[in-house]
JSON list of C-alpha atoms in Angstrom, two decimals:
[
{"chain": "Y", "resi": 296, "resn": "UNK", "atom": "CA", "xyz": [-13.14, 12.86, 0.04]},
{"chain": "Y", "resi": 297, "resn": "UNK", "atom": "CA", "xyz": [-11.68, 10.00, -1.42]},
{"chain": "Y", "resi": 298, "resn": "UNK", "atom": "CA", "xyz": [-9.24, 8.17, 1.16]},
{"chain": "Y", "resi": 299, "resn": "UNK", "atom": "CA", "xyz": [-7.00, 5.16, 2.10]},
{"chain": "Y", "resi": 300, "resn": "UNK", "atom": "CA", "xyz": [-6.52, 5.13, 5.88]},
{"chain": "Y", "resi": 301, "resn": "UNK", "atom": "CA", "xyz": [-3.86, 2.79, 7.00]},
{"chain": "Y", "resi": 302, "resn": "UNK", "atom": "CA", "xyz": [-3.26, 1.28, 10.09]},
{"chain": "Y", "resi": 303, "resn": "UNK", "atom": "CA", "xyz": [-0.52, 2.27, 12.50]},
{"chain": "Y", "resi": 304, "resn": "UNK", "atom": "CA", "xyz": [3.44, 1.05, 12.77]},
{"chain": "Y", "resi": 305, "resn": "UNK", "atom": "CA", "xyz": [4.13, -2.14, 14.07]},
{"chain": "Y", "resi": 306, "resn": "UNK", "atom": "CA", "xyz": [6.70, -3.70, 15.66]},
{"chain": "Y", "resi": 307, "resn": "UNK", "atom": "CA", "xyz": [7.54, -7.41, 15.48]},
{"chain": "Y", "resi": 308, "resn": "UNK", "atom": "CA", "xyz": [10.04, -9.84, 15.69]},
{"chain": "Y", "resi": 309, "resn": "UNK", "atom": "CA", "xyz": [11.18, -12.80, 13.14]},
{"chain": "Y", "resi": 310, "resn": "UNK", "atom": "CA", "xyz": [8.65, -15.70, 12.81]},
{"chain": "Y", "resi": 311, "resn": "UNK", "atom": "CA", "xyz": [5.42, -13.87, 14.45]},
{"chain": "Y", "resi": 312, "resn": "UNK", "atom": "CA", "xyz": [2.85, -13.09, 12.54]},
{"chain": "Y", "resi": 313, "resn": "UNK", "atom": "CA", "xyz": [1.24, -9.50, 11.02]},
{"chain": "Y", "resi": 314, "resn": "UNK", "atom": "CA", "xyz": [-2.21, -8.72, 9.66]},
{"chain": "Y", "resi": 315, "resn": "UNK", "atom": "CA", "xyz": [-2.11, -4.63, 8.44]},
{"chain": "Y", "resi": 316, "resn": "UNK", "atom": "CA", "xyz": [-5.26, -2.93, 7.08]},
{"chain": "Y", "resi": 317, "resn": "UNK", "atom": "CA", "xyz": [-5.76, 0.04, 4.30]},
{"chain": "Y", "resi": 318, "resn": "UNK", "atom": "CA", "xyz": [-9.37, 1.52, 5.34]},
{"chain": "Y", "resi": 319, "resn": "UNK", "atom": "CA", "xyz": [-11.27, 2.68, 1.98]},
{"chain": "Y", "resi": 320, "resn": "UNK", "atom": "CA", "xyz": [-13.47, 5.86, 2.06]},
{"chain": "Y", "resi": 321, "resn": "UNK", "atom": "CA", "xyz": [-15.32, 8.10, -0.20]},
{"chain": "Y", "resi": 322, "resn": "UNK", "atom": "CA", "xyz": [-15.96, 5.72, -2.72]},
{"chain": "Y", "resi": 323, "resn": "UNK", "atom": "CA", "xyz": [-17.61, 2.58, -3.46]},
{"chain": "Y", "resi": 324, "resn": "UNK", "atom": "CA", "xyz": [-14.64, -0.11, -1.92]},
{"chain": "Y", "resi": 325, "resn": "UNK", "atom": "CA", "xyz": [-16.00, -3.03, -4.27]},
{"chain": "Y", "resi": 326, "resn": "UNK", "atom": "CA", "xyz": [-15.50, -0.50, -7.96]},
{"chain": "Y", "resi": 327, "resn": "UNK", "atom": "CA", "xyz": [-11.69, -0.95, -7.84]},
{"chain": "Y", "resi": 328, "resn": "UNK", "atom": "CA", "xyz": [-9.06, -3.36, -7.16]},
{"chain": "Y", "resi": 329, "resn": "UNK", "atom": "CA", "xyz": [-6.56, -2.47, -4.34]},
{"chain": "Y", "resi": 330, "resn": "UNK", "atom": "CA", "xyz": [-2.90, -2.77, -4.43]},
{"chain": "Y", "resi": 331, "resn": "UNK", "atom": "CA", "xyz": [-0.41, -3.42, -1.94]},
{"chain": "Y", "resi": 332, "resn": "UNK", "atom": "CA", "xyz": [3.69, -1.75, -2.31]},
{"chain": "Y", "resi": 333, "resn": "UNK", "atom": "CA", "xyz": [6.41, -2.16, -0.64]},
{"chain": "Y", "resi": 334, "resn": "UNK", "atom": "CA", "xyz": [9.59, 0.40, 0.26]},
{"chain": "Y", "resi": 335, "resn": "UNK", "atom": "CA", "xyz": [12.30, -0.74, 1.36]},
{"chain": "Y", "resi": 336, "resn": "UNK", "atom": "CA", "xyz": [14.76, 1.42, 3.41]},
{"chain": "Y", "resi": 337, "resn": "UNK", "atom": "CA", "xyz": [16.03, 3.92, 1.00]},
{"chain": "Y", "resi": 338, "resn": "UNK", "atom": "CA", "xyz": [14.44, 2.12, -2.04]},
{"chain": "Y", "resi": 339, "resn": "UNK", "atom": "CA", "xyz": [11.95, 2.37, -4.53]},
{"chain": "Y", "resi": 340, "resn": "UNK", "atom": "CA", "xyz": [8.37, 1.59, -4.86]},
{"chain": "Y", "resi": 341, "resn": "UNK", "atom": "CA", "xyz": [7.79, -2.51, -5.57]},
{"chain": "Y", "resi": 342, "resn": "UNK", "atom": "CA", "xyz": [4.32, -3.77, -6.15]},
{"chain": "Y", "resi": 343, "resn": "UNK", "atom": "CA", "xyz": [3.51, -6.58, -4.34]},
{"chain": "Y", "resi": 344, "resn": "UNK", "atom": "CA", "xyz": [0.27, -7.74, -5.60]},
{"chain": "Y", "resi": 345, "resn": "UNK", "atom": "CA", "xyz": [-3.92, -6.39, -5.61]},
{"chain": "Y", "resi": 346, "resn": "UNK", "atom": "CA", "xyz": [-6.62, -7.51, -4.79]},
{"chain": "Y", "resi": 347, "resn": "UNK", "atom": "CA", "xyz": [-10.52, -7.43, -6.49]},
{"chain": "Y", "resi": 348, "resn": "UNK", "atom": "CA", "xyz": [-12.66, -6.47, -3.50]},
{"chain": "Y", "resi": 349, "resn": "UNK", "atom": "CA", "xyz": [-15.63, -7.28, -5.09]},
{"chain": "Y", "resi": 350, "resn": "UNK", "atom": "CA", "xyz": [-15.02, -11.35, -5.38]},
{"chain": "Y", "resi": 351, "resn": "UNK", "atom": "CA", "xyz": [-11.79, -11.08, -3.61]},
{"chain": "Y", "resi": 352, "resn": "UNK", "atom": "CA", "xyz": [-9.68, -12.46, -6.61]},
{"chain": "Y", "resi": 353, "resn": "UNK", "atom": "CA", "xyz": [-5.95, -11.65, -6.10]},
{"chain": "Y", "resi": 354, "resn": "UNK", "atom": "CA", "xyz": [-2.66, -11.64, -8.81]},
{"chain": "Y", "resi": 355, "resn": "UNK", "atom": "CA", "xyz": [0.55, -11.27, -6.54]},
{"chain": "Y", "resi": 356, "resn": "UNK", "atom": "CA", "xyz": [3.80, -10.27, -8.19]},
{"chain": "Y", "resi": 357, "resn": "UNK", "atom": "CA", "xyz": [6.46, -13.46, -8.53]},
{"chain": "Y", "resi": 358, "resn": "UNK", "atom": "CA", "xyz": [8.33, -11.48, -5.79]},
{"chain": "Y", "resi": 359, "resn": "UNK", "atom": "CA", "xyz": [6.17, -12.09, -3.01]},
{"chain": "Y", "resi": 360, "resn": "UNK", "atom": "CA", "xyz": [3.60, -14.52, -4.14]},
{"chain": "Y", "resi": 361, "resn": "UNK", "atom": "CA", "xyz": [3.58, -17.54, -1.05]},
{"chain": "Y", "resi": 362, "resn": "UNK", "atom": "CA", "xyz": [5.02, -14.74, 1.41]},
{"chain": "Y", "resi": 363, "resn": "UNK", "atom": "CA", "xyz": [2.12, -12.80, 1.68]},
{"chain": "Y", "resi": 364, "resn": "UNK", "atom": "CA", "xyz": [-1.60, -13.24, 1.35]},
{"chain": "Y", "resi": 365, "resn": "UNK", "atom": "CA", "xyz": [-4.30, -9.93, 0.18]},
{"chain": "Y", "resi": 366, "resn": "UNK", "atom": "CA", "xyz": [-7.48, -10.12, 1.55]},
{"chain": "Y", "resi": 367, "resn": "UNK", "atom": "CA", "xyz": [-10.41, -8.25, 1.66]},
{"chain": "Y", "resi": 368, "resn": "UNK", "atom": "CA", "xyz": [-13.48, -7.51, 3.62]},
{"chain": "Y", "resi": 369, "resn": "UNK", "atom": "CA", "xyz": [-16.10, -5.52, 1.58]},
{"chain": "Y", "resi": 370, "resn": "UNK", "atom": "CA", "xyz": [-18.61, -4.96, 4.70]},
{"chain": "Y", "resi": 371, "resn": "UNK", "atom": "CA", "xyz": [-16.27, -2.93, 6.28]},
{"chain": "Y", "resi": 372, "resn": "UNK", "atom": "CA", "xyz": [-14.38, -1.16, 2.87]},
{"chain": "Y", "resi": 373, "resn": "UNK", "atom": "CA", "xyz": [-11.10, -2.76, 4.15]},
{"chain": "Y", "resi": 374, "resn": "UNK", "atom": "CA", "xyz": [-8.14, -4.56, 2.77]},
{"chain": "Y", "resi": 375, "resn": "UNK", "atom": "CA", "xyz": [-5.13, -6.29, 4.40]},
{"chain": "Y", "resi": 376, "resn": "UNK", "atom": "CA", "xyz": [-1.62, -7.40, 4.23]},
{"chain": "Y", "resi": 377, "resn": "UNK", "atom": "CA", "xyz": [-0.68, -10.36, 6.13]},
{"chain": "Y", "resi": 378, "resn": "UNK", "atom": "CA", "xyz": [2.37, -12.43, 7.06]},
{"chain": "Y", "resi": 379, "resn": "UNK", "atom": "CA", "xyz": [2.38, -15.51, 8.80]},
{"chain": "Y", "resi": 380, "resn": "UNK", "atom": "CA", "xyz": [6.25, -15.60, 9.55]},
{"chain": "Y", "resi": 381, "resn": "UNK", "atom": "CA", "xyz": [7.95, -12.17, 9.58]},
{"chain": "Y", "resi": 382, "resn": "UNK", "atom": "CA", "xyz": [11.95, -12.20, 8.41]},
{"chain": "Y", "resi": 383, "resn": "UNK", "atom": "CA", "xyz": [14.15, -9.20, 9.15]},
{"chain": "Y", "resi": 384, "resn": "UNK", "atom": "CA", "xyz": [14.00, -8.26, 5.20]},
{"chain": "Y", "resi": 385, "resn": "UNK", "atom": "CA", "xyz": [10.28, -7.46, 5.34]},
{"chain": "Y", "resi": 386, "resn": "UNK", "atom": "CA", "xyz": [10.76, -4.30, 7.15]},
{"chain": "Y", "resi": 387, "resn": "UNK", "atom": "CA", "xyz": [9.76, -1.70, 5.43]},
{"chain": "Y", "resi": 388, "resn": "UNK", "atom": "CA", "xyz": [7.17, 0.50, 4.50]},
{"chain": "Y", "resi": 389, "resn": "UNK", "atom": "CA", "xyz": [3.70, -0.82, 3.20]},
{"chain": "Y", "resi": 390, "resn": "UNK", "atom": "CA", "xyz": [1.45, 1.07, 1.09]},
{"chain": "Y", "resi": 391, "resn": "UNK", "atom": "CA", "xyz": [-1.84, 0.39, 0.01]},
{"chain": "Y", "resi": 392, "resn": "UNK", "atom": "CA", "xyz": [-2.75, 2.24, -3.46]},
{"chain": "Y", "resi": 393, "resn": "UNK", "atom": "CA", "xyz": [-6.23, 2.94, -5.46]},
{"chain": "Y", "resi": 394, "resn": "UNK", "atom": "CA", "xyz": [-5.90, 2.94, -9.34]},
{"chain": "Y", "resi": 395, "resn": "UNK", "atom": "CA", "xyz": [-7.54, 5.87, -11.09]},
{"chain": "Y", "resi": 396, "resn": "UNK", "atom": "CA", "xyz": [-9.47, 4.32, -13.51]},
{"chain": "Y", "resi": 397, "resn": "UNK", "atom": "CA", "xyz": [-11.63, 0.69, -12.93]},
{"chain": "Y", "resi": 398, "resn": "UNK", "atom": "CA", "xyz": [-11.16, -1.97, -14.16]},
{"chain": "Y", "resi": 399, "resn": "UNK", "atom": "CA", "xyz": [-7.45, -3.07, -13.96]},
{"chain": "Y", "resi": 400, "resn": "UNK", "atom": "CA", "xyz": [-5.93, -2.70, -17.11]},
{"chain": "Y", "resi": 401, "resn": "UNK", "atom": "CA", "xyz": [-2.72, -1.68, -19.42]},
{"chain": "Y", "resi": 402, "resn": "UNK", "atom": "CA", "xyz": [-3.16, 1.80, -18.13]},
{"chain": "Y", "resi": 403, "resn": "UNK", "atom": "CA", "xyz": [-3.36, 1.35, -14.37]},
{"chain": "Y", "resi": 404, "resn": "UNK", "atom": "CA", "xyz": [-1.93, 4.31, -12.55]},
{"chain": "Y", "resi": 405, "resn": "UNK", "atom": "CA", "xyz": [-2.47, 5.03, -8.70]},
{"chain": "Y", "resi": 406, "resn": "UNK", "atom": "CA", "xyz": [-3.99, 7.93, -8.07]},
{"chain": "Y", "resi": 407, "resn": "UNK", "atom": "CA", "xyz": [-4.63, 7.28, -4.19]},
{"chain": "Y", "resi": 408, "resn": "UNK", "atom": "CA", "xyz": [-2.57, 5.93, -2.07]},
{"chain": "Y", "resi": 409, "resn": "UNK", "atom": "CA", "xyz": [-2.33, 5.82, 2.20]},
{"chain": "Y", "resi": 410, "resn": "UNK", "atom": "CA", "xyz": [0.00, 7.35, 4.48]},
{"chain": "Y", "resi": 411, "resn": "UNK", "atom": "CA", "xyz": [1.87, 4.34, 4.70]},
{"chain": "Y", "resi": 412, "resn": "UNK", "atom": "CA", "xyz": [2.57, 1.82, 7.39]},
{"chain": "Y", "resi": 413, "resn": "UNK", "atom": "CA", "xyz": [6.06, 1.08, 8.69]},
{"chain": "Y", "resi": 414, "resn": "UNK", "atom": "CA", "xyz": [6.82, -2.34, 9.55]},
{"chain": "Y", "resi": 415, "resn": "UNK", "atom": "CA", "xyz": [10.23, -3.10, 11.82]},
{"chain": "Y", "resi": 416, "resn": "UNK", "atom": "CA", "xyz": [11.11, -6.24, 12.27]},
{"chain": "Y", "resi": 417, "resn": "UNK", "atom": "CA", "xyz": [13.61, -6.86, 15.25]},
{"chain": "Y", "resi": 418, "resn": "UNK", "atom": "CA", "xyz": [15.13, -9.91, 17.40]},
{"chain": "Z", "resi": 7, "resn": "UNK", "atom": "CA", "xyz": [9.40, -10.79, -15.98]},
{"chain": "Z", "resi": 8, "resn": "UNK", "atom": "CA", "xyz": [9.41, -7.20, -17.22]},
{"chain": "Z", "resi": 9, "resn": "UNK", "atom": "CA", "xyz": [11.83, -4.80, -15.59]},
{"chain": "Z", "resi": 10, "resn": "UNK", "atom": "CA", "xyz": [12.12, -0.78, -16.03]},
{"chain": "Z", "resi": 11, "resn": "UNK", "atom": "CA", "xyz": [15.41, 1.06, -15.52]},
{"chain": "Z", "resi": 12, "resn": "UNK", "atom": "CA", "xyz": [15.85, 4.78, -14.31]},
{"chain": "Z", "resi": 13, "resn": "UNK", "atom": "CA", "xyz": [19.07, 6.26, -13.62]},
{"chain": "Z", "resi": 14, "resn": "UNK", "atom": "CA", "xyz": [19.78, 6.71, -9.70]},
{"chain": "Z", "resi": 15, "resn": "UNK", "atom": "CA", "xyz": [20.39, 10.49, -9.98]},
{"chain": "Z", "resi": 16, "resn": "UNK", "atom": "CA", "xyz": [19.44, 14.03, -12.34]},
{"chain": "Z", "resi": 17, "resn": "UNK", "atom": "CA", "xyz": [20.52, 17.02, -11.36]},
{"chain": "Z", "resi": 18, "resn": "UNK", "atom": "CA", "xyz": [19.15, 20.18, -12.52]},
{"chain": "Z", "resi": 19, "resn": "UNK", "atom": "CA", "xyz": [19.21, 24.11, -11.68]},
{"chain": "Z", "resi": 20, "resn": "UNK", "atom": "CA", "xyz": [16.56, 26.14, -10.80]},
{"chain": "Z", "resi": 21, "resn": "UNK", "atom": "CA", "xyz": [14.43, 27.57, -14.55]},
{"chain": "Z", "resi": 22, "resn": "UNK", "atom": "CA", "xyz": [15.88, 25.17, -16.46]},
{"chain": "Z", "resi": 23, "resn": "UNK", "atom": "CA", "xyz": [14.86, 22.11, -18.08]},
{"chain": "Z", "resi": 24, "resn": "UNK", "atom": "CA", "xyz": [14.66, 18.47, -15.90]},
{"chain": "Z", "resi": 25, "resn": "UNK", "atom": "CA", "xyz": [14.82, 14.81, -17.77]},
{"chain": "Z", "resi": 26, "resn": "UNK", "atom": "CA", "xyz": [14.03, 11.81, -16.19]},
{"chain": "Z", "resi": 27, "resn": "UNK", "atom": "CA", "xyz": [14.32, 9.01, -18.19]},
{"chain": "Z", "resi": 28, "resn": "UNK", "atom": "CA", "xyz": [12.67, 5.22, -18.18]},
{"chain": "Z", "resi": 29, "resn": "UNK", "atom": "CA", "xyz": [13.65, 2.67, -19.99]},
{"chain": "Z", "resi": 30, "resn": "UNK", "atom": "CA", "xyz": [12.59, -0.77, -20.76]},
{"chain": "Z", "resi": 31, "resn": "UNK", "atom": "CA", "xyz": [11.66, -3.54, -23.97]},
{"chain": "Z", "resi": 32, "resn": "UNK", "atom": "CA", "xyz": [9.25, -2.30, -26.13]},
{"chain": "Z", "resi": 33, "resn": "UNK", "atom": "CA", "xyz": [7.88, 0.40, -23.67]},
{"chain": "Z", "resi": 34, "resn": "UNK", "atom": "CA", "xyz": [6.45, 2.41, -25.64]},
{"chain": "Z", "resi": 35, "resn": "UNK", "atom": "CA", "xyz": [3.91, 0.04, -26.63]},
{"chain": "Z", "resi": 36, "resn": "UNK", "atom": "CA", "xyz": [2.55, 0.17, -23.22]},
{"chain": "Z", "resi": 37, "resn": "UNK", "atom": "CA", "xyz": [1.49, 3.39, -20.82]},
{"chain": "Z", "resi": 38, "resn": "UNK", "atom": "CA", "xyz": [3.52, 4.97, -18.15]},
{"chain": "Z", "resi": 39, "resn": "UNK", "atom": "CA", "xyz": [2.65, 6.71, -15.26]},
{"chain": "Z", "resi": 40, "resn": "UNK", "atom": "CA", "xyz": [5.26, 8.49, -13.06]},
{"chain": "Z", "resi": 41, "resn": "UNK", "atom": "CA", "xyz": [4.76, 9.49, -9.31]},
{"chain": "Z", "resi": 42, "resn": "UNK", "atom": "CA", "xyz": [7.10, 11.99, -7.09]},
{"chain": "Z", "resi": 43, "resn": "UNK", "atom": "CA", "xyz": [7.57, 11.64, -3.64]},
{"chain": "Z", "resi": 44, "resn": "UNK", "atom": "CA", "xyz": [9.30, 13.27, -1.16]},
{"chain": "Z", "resi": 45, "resn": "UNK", "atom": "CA", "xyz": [10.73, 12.28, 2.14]},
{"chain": "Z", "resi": 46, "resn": "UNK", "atom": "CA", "xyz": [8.35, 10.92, 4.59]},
{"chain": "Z", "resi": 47, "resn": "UNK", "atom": "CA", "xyz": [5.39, 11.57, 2.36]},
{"chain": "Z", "resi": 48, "resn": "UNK", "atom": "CA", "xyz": [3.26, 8.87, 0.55]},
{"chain": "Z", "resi": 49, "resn": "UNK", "atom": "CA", "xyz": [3.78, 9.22, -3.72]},
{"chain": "Z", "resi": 50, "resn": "UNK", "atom": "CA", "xyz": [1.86, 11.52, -5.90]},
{"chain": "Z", "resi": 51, "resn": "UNK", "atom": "CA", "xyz": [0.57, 10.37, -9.29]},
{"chain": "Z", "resi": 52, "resn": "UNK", "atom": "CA", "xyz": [1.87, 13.27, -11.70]},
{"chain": "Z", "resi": 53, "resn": "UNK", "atom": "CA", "xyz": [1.54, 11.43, -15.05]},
{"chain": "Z", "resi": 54, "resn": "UNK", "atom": "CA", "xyz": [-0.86, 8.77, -16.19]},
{"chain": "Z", "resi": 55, "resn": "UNK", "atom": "CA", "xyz": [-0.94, 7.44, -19.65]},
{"chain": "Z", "resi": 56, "resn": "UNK", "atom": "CA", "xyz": [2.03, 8.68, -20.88]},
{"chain": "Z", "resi": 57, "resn": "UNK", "atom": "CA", "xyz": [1.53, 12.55, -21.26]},
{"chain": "Z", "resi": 58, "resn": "UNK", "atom": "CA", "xyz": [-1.70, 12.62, -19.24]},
{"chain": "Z", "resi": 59, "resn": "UNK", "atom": "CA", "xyz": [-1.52, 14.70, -15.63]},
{"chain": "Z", "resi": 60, "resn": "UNK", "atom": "CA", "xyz": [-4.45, 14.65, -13.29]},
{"chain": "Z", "resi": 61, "resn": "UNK", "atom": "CA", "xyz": [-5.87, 17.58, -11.80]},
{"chain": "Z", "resi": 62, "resn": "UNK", "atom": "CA", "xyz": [-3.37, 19.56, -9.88]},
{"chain": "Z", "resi": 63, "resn": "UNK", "atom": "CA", "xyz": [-0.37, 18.71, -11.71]},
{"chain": "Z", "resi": 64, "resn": "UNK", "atom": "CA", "xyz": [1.08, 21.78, -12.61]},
{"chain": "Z", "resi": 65, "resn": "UNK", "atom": "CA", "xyz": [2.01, 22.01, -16.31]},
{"chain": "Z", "resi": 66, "resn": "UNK", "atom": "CA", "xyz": [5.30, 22.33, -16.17]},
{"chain": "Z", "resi": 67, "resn": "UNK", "atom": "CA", "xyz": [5.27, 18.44, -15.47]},
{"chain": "Z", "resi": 68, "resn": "UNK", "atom": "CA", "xyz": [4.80, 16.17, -19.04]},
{"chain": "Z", "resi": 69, "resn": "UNK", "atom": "CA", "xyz": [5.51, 12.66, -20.31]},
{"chain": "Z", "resi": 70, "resn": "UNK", "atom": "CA", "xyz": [6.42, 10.74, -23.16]},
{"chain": "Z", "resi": 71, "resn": "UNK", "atom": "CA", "xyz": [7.29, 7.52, -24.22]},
{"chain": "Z", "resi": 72, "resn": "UNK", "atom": "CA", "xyz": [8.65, 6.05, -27.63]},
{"chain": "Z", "resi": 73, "resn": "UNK", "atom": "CA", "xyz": [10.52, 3.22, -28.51]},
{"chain": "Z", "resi": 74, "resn": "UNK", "atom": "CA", "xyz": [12.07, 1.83, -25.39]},
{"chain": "Z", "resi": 75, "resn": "UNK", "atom": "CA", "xyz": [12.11, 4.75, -23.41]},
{"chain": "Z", "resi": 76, "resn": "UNK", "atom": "CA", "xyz": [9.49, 7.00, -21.63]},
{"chain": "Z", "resi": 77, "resn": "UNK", "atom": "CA", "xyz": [10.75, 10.33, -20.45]},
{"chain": "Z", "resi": 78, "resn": "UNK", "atom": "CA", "xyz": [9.43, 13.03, -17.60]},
{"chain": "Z", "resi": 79, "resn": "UNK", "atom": "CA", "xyz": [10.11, 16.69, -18.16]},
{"chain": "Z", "resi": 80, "resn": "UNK", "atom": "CA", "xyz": [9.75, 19.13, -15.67]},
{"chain": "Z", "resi": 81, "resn": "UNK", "atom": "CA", "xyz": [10.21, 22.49, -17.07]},
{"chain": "Z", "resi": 82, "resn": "UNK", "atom": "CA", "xyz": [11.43, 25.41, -15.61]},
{"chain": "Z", "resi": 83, "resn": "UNK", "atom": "CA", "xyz": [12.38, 23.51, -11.90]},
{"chain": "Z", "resi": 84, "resn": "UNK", "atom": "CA", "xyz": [11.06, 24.76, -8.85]},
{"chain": "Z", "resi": 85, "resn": "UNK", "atom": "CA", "xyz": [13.34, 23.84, -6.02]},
{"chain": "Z", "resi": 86, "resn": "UNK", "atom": "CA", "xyz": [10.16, 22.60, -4.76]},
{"chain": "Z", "resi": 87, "resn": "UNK", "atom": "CA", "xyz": [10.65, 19.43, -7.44]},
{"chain": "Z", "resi": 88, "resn": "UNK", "atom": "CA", "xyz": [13.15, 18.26, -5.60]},
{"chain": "Z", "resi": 89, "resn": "UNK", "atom": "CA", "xyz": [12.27, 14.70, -5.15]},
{"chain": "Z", "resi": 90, "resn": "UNK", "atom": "CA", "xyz": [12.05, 11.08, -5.93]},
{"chain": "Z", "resi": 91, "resn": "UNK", "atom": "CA", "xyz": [10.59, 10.06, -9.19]},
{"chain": "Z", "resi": 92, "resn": "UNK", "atom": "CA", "xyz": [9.23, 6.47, -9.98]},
{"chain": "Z", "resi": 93, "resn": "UNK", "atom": "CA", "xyz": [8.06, 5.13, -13.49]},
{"chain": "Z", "resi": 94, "resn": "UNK", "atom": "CA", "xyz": [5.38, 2.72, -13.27]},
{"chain": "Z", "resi": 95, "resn": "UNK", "atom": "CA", "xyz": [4.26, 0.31, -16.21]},
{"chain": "Z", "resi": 96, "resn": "UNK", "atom": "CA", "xyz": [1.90, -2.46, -16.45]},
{"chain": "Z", "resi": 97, "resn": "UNK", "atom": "CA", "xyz": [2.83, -5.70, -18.13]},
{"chain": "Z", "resi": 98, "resn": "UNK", "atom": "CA", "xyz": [0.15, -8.71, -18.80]},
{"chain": "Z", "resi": 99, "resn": "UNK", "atom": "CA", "xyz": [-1.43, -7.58, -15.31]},
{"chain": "Z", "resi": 100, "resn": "UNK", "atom": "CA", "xyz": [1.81, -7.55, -13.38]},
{"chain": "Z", "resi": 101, "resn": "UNK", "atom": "CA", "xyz": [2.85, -3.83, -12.25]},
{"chain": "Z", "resi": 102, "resn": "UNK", "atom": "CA", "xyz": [6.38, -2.79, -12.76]},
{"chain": "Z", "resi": 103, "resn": "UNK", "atom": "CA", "xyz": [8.15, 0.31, -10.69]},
{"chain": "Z", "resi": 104, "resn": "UNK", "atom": "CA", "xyz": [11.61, 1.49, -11.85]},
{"chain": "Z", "resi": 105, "resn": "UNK", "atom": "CA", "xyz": [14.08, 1.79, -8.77]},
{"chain": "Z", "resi": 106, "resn": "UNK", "atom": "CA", "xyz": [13.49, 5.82, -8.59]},
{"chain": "Z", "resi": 107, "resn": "UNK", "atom": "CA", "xyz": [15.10, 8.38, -9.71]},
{"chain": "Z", "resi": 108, "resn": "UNK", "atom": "CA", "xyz": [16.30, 11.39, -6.90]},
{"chain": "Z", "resi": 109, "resn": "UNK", "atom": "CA", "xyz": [16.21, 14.65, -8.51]},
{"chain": "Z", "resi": 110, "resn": "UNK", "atom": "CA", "xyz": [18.60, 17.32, -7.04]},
{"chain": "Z", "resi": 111, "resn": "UNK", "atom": "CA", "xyz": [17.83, 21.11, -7.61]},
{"chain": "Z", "resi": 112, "resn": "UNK", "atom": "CA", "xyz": [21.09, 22.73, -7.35]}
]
């Protein structure tokens, strides 16, 4: 079965730092790029950016570029999300999503997606 | 950058005919994909490619997009299609999400 397997909630406050991890399975990791969306409270879906895990090359939306970094580690099938200084407007849901189709292109949809991991940040 | 609009709210009864609508410059000259998701679940990918649906997609879900605007159906509404709905489009590699559109089954 093909499957994203995210890590668990976290709980932070402002200025610490977060690493979270999307756990690929079923499939060969390196075939297709990985993205990374955010949900806001109550909002829709943003993309944040993706990542090839093949030769790690990244393309981050304007939005977040400089705020966040996608990395990958192909030996273990695993990508990540990281923040080096959490603000009280980053809480919110992370998602890590598969595209159906390799390679990236004008018809990228997301066919598999994680459960999601839910980020509060708190003084 | 390229933005997609979707209007906050449809509201449909049960049999009849749902439209979801996303609009945007020019997008019909590039694909659309639309997802549902409901609360506390992750999204679902029920149209790729415009019209496409992958397998399990009942076929009372379809897509299409011309001009500026791509459009969902869902006919004959299930309360069960109650839900958020999200167009998705992909612009010189950057991915674009409308804001959602919440879909009441009255």
């Amino acid at each position: 079965e093909v499957q994203l397997v995210q890590s668990g909630a976290e709980v932070k406050k402002p200025g610490e730092s977060l690493k979270i991890s999307c756990q690929a399975s079923g499939y060969s990791f390196t075939n297709y790029w990985i993205s990374w969306v955010r949900q806001m409270p109550g909002k829709g879906l943003e993309w944040m950016g993706a990542i090839d895990p093949s030769d790690s090359y990244d393309r981050y939306s304007p939005s977040f570029e400089g705020h966040v970094t996608i990395s990958a580690d192909k030996s273990i099938s695993t990508a990540y999300l990281q923040w080096s200084s959490l603000k009280a407007s980053d809480t919110a849901i992370y998602y890590c999503a598969r595209p159906l189709v390799s390679p990236r292109g004008p018809s990228e949809a997301f066919h598999i997606w994680g459960q999601g991991t839910v980020v509060t940040i708190s003084s | 950058s390229y933005e997609v609009t979707q209007p906050p709210s449809v509201s449909v009864s049960p049999g009849q005919t749902a439209s979801i609508t996303c609009s945007g410059d020019r997008l019909g000259d590039k694909y659309t994909s639309w997802y549902q998701q409901k609360p506390g679940q992750s999204p679902i990918l029920i149209i790729y490619e415009d019209k496409k649906r992958p397998s399990g997609i009942p076929e009372r879900f379809s897509g299409s997009n011309s001009g500026n605007t791509a459009t969902l159906t869902i006919s004959g509404t299930q309360a069960m299609d109650e839900a958020d709905y999200s167009c998705q489009a992909w612009d010189n590699s950057f991915v674009v999400f409308g804001g959602g559109t919440k879909l009441t089954v009255l």
